[in-house]
Tab-separated table of C-alpha atoms and ligand atoms in Angstrom:
chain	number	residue	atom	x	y	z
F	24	UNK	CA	197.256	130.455	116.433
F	25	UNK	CA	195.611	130.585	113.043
F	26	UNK	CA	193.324	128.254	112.100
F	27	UNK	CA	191.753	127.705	108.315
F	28	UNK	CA	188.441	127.671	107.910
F	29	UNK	CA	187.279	124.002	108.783
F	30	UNK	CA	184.856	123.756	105.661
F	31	UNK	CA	186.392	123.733	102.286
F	32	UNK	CA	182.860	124.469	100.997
F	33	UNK	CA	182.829	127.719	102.895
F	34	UNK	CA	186.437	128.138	102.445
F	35	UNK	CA	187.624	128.121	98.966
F	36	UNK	CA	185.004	129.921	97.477
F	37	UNK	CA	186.101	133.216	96.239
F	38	UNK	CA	182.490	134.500	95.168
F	39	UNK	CA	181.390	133.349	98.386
F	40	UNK	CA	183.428	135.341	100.155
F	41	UNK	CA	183.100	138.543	98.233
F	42	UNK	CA	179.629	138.138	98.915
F	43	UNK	CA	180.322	138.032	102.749
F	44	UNK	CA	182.609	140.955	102.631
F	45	UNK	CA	180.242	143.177	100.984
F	46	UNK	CA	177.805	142.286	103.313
F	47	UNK	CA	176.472	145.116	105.623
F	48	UNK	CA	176.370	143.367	108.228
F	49	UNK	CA	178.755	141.105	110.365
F	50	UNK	CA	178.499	137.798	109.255
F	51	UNK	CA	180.067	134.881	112.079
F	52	UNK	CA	179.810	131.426	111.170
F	53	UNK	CA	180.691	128.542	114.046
F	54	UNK	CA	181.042	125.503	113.776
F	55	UNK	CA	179.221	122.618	116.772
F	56	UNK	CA	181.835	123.257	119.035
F	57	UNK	CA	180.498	127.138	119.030
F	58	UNK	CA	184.001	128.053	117.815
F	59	UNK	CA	184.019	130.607	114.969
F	60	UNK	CA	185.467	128.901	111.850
F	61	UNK	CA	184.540	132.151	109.011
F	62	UNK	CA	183.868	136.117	109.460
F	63	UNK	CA	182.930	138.617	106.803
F	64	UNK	CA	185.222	142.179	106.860
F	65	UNK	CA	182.415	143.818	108.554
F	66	UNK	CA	183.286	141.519	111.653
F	67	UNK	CA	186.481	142.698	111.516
F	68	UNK	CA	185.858	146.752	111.679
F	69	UNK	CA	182.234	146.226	113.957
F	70	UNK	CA	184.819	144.598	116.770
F	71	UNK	CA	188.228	145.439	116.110
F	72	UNK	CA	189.548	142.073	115.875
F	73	UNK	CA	191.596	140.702	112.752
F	74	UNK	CA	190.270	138.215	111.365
F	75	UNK	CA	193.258	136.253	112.363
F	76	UNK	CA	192.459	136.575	116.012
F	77	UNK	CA	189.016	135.291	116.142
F	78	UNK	CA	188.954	132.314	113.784
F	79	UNK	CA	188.847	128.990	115.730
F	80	UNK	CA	188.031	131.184	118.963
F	81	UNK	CA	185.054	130.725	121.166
F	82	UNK	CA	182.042	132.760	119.832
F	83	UNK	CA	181.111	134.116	123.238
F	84	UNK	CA	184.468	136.278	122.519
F	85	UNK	CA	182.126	138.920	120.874
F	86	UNK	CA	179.765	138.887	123.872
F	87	UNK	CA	180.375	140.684	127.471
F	88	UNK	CA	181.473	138.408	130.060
F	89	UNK	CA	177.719	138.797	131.861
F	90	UNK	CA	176.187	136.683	129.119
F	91	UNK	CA	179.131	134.381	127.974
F	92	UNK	CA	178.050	131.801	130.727
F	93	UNK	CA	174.668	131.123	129.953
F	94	UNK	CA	175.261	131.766	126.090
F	95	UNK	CA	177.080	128.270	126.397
F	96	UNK	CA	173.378	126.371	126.779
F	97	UNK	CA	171.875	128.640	124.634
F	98	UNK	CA	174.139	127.517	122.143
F	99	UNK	CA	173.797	123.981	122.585
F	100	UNK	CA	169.975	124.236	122.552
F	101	UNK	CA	170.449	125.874	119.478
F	102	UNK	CA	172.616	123.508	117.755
F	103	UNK	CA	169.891	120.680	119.077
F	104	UNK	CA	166.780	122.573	117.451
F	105	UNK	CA	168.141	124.897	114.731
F	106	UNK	CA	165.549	126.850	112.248
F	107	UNK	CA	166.506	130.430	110.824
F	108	UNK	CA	165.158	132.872	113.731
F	109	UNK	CA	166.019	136.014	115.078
F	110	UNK	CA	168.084	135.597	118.292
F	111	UNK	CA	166.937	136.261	122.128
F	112	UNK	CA	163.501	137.683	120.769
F	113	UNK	CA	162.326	140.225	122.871
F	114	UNK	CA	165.878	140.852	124.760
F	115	UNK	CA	168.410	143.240	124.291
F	116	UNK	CA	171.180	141.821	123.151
F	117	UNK	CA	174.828	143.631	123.614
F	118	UNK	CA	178.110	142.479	121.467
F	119	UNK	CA	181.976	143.301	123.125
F	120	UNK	CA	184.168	144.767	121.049
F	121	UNK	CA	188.281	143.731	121.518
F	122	UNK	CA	188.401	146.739	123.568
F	123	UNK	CA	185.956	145.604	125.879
F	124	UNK	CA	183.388	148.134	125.186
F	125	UNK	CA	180.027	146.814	124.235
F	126	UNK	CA	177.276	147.636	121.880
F	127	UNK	CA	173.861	146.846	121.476
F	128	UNK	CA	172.972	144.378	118.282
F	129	UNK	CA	170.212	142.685	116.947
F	130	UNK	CA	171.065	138.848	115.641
F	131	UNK	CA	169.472	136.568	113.317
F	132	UNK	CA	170.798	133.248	113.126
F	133	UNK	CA	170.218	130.398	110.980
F	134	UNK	CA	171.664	126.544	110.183
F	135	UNK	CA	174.002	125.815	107.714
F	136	UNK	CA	174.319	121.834	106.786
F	137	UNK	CA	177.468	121.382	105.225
F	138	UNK	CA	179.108	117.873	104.474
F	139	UNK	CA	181.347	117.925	107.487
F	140	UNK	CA	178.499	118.730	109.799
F	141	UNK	CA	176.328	121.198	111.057
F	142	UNK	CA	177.254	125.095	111.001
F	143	UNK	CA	175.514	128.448	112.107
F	144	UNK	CA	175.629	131.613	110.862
F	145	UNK	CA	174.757	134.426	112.999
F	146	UNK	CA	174.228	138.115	111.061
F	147	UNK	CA	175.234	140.788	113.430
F	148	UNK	CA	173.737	144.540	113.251
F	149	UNK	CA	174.825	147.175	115.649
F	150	UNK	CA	171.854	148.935	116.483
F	151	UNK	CA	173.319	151.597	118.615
F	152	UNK	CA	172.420	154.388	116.011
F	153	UNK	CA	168.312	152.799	115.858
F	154	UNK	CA	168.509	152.816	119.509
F	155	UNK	CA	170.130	155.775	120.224
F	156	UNK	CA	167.360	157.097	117.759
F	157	UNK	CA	164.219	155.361	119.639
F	158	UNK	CA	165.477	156.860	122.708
F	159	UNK	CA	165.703	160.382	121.558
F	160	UNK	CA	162.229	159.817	120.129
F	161	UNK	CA	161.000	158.336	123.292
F	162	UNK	CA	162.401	161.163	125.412
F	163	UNK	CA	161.138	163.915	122.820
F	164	UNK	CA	157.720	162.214	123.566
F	165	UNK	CA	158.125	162.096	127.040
F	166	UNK	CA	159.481	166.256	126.947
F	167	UNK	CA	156.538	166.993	124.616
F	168	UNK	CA	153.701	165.444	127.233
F	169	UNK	CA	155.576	166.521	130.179
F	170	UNK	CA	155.315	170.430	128.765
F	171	UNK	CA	151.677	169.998	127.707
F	172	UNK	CA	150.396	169.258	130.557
F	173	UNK	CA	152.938	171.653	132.433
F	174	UNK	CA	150.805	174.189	129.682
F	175	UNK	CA	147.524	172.982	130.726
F	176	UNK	CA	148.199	172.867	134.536
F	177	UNK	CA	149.664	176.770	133.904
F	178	UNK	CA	146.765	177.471	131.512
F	179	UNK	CA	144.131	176.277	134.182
F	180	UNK	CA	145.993	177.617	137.665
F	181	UNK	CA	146.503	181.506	135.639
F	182	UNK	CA	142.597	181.285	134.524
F	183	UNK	CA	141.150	179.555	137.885
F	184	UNK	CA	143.301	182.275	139.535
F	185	UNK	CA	142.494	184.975	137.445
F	186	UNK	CA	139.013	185.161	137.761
F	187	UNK	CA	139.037	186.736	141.597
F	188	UNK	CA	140.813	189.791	140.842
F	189	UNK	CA	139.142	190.727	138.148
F	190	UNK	CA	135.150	189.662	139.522
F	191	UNK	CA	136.772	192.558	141.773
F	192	UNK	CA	137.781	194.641	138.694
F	193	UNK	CA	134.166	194.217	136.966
F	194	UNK	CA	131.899	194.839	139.839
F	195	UNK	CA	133.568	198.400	141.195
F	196	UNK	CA	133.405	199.498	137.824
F	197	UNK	CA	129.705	198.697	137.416
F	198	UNK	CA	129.680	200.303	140.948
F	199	UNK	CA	130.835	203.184	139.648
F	200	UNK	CA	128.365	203.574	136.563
F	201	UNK	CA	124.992	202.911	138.908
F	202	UNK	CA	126.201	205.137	141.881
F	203	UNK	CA	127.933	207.829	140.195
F	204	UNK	CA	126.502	207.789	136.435
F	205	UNK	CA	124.753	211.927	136.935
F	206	UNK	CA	127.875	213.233	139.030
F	207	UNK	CA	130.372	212.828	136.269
F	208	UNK	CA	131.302	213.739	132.636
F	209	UNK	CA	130.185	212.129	129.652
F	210	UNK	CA	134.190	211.564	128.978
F	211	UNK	CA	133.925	209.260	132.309
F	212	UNK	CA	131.074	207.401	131.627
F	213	UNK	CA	132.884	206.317	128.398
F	214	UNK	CA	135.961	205.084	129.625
F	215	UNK	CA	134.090	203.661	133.003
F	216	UNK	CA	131.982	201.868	129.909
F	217	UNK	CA	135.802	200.576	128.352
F	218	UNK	CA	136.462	199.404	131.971
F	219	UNK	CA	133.050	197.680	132.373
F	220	UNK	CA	133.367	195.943	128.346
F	221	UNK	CA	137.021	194.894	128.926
F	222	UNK	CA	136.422	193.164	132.135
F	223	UNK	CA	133.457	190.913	130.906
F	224	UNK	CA	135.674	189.936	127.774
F	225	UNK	CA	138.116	188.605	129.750
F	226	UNK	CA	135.649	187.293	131.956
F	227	UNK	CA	134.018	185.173	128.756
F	228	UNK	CA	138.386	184.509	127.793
F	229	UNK	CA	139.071	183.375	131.284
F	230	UNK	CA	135.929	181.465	131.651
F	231	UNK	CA	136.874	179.796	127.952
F	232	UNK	CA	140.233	179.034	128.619
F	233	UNK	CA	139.425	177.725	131.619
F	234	UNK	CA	137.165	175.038	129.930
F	235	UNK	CA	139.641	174.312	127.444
F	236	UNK	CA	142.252	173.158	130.158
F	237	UNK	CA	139.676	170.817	131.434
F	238	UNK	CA	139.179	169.672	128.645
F	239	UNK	CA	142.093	167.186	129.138
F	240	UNK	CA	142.705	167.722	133.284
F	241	UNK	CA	139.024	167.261	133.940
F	242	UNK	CA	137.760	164.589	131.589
F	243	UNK	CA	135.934	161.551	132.114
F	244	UNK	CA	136.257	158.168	130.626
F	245	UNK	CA	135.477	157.121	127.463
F	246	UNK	CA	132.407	155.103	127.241
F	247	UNK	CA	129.283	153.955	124.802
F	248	UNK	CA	127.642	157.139	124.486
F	249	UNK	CA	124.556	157.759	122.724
F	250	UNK	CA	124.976	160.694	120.699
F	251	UNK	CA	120.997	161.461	120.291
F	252	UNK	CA	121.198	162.077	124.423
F	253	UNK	CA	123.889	164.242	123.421
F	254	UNK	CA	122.623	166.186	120.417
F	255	UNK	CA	119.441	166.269	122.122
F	256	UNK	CA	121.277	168.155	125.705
F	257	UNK	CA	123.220	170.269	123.690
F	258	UNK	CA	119.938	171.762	122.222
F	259	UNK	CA	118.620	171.868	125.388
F	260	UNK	CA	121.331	173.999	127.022
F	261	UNK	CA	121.137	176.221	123.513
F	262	UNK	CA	116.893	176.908	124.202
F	263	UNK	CA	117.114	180.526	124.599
F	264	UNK	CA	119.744	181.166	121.794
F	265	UNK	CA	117.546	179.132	119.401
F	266	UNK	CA	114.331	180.745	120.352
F	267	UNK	CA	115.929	183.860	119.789
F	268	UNK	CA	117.475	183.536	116.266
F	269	UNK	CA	114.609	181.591	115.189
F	270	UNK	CA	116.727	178.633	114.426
F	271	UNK	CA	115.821	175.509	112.988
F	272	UNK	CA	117.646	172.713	113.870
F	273	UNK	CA	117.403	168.629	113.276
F	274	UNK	CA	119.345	165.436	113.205
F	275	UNK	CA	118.994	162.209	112.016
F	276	UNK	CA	118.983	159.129	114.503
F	277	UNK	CA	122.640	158.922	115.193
F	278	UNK	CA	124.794	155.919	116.835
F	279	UNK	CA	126.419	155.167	120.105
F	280	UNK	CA	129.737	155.762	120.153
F	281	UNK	CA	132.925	156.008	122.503
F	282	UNK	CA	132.910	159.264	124.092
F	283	UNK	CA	133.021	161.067	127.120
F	284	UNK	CA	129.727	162.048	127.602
F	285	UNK	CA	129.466	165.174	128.916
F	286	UNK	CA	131.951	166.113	126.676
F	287	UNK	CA	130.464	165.357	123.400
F	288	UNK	CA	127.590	167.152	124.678
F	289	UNK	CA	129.961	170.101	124.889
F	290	UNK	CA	130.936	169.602	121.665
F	291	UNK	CA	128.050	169.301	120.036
F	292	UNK	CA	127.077	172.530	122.016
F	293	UNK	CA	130.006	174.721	120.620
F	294	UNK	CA	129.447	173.707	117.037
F	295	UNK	CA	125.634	174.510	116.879
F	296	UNK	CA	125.903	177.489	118.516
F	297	UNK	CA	128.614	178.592	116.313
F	298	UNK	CA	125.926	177.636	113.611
F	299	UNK	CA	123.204	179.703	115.248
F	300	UNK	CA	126.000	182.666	115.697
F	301	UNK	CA	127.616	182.764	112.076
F	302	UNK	CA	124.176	182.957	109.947
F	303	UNK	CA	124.099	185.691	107.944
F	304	UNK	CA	120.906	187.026	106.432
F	305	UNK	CA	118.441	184.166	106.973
F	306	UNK	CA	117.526	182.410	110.318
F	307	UNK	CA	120.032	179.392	110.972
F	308	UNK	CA	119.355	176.309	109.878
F	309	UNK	CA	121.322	173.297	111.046
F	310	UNK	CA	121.770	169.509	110.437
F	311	UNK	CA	123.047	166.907	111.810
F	312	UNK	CA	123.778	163.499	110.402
F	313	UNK	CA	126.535	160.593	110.940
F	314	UNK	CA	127.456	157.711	108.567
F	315	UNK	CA	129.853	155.179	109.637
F	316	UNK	CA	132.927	154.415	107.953
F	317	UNK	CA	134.576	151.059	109.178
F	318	UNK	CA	135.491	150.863	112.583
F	319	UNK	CA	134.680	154.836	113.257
F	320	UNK	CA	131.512	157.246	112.990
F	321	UNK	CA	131.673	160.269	110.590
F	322	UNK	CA	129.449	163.135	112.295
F	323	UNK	CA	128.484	165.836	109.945
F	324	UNK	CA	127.269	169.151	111.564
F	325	UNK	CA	125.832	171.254	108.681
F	326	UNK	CA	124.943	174.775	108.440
F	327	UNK	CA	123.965	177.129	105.402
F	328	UNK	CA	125.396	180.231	107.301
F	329	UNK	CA	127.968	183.173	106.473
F	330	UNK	CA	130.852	179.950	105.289
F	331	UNK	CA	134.769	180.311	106.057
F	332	UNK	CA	137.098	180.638	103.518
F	333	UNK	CA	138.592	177.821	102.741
F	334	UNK	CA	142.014	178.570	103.428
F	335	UNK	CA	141.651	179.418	106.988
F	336	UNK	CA	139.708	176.009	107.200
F	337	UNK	CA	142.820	174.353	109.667
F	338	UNK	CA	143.369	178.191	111.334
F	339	UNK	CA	140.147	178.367	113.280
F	340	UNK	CA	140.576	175.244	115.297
F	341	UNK	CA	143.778	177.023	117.116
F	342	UNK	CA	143.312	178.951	119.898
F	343	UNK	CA	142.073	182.758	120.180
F	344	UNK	CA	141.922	182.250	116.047
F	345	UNK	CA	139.046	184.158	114.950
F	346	UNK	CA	138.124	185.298	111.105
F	347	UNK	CA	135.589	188.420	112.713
F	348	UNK	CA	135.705	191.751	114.573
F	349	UNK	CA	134.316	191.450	118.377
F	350	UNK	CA	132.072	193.886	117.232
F	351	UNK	CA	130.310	191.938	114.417
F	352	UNK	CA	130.583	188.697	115.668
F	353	UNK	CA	131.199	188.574	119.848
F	354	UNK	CA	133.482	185.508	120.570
F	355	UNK	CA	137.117	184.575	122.179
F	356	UNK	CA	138.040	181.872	119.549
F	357	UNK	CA	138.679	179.295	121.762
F	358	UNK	CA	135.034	177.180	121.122
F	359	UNK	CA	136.501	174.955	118.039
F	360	UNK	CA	140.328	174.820	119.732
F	361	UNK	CA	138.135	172.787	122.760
F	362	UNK	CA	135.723	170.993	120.035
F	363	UNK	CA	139.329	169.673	118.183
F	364	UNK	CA	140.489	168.921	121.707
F	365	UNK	CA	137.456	166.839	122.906
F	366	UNK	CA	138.002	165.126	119.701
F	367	UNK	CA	141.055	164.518	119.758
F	368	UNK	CA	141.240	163.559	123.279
F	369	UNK	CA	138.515	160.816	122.176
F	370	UNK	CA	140.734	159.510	119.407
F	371	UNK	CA	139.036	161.225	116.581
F	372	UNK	CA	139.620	164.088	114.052
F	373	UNK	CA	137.858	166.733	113.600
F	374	UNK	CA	137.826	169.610	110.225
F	375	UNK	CA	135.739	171.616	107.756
F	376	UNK	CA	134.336	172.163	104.674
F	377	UNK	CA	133.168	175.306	103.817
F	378	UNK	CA	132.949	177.915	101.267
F	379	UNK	CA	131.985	181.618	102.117
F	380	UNK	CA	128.251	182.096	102.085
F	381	UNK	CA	127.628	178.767	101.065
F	382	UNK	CA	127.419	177.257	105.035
F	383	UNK	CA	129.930	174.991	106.527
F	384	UNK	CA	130.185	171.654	107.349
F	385	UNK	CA	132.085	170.583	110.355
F	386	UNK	CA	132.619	167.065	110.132
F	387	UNK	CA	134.291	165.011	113.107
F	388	UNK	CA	135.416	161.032	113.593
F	389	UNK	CA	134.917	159.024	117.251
F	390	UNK	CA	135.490	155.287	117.389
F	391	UNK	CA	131.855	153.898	116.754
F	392	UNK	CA	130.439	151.396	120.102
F	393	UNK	CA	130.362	147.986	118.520
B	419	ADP	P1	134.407	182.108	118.446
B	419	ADP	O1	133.093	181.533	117.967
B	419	ADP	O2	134.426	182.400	119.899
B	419	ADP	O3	134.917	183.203	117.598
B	419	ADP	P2	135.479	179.558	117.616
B	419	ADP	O4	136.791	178.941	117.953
B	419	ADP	O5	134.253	178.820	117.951
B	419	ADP	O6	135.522	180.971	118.319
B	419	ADP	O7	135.480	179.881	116.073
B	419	ADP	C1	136.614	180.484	115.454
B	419	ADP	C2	136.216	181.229	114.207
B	419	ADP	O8	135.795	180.311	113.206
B	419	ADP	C3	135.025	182.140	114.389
B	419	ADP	O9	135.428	183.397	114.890
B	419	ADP	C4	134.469	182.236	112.968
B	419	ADP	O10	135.239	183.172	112.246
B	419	ADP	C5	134.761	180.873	112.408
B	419	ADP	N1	133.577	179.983	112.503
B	419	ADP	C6	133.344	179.033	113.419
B	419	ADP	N2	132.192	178.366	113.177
B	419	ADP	C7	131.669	178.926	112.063
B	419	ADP	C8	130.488	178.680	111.284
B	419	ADP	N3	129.611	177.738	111.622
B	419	ADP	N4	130.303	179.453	110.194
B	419	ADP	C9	131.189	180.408	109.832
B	419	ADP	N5	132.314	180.684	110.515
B	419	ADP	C10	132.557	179.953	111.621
């Protein structure tokens, strides 16, 4: 049966329609009855339907049959209290193609006074490709966590495990040097010496890596922390490295923030002693300051040391990244990978300005306590 559009208004206006056929969208307009009385040519291809076969139909045509029943009150309600509004806000809504396959869609509707009475037009999008992409974005998410912390719980078990074999490696060599250090050849005592260095560098790797997988397995909650207590710990646990390089280190009265406490003292820790490691000629000298900047704290840890280059400025806060020789400068290069992972972990960002012997200035954002 073919019915004409019941609105001359709508119907015989040619620049109307070639405005709804170039639309992007399908564009349905019913009448009170909820029968469809005008589609646009994107209608036609987004459900296979002529356009013959749908005018004067019932719109819950282009809906599976698991919604058309309630759809009917919907409708009414609609037609009762009509303002321009996206439809079934916060469902998902599905459209039914003449095949009876169905397709997810978003819907806006809106009211259309006319002189024969009251229309609506509903604007149909099929959202399958914005779906289908928040899904794959949702499950790359989920893929992405799911393998870190597969990493972390590998990086911790291989480290935690680690550590037995080769306390057992490290102590028979030193066994070794003490008893047998007269009875054998200079040659031995060398490579016994290898043995004995080797061991207690991957002791210190082990021991690193270890803390750098609890970082995130073992961490506590984030709470108002003062970060005085912690500047003030981290110097504490530092004592004999300070007294011994003669360093001179202050800070300014610094705010509470939202931390985990122990480990801001940790991070604190990691980046004076870096300070007190990377000096150069003079005795270190470190400060510490924060400034806040709106709803976050700033923290500015500030040496005059040796400097970084600043092209490796991003480089040192991966792991086992290191710009020295063991020999001149004894490390594992995991310290700043755990500072940008408390950091992180704490909702902050961490990074550096620096310029070779002209000191560096590690500067780091947390969420400030207010
Ligand atoms: P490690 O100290 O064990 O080498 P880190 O991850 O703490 O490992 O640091 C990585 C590298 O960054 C260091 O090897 C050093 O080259 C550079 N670095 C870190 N802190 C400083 C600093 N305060 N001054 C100069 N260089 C630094």
């Amino acid at each position: 049966m073919q019915f004409e559009p019941i609105n001359s208004e709508l119907g015989d206006d040619n620049l109307f329609h070639q405005l709804l056929d170039s639309a992007p969208d399908a564009i349905v307009i019913i009448d009170n009855d909820g029968r469809i009385s005008l589609i646009n040519h994107m209608t036609e291809q987004m459900f296979g339907y002529e356009r013959s076969e749908l005018i004067g139909q019932p719109i819950e045509i282009l809906m599976p049959e698991r919604f058309r029943n309630r759809h009917h009150q919907h409708r009414q309600a609609y037609f009762a209290a009509s303002s321009t509004r996206p439809m079934g806000t916060g469902l998902e809504l599905f459209a039914q193609r003449k095949d009876g396959s169905d397709f997810p869609v978003e819907i806006s509707l809106s009211p259309l006074q006319t002189s024969t009475g009251q229309l609506v037009t509903a604007v149909v999008r099929d959202i399958t490709e914005r779906q289908q992409a928040r899904k794959d974005l949702e499950q790359h998410a989920q893929d992405l966590e799911r393998s870190n912390a597969e990493l972390e719980q590998f990086a911790y078990v291989a480290s935690h495990d680690l550590q037995e074999p080769l306390r057992m490696v490290a102590s028979y060599a030193q066994l070794l040097e003490r008893r047998y250090r007269d009875k054998l050849d200079v040659d031995a005592e060398e490579f016994i010496d290898y043995i004995v260095d080797g061991a207690s560098r991957m002791q210190n790797l082990i021991n690193d890596l270890l803390a750098f997988s609890r970082v995130g397995t073992r961490g506590n909650v984030l709470e108002p922390t003062d970060a005085n207590n912690a500047v003030m710990r981290a110097i504490n646990n530092l004592q004999i490295a300070i007294e011994e390089s003669d360093a001179t280190i202050t800070h300014d009265d610094l705010p509470a923030v939202i931390a985990d406490s122990m480990q801001l003292v940790q991070l604190f820790q990691n980046l004076i002693s870096n300070a007190l490691k990377f000096h150069g000629d003079l005795a270190p000298v470190v400060h510490i300051s924060a400034r806040h900047d709106g709803d976050n704290v700033v923290f500015a840890v500030v040496d005059q040391g040796i400097g970084i280059e600043p092209q490796y400025a991003e480089r040192i806060f991966q792991l086992f990244q290191r710009l020295h020789g063991k020999k001149e400068y004894p490390g594992t290069g995991i310290g700043l990978a755990i500072c940008k992972k408390i950091v992180e972990r704490a909702n902050g960002q961490i990074w550096l300005e620096s310029e070779i012997d002209k000191g560096s200035s590690f500067y780091f954002t947390l969420p400030a306590d207010i």
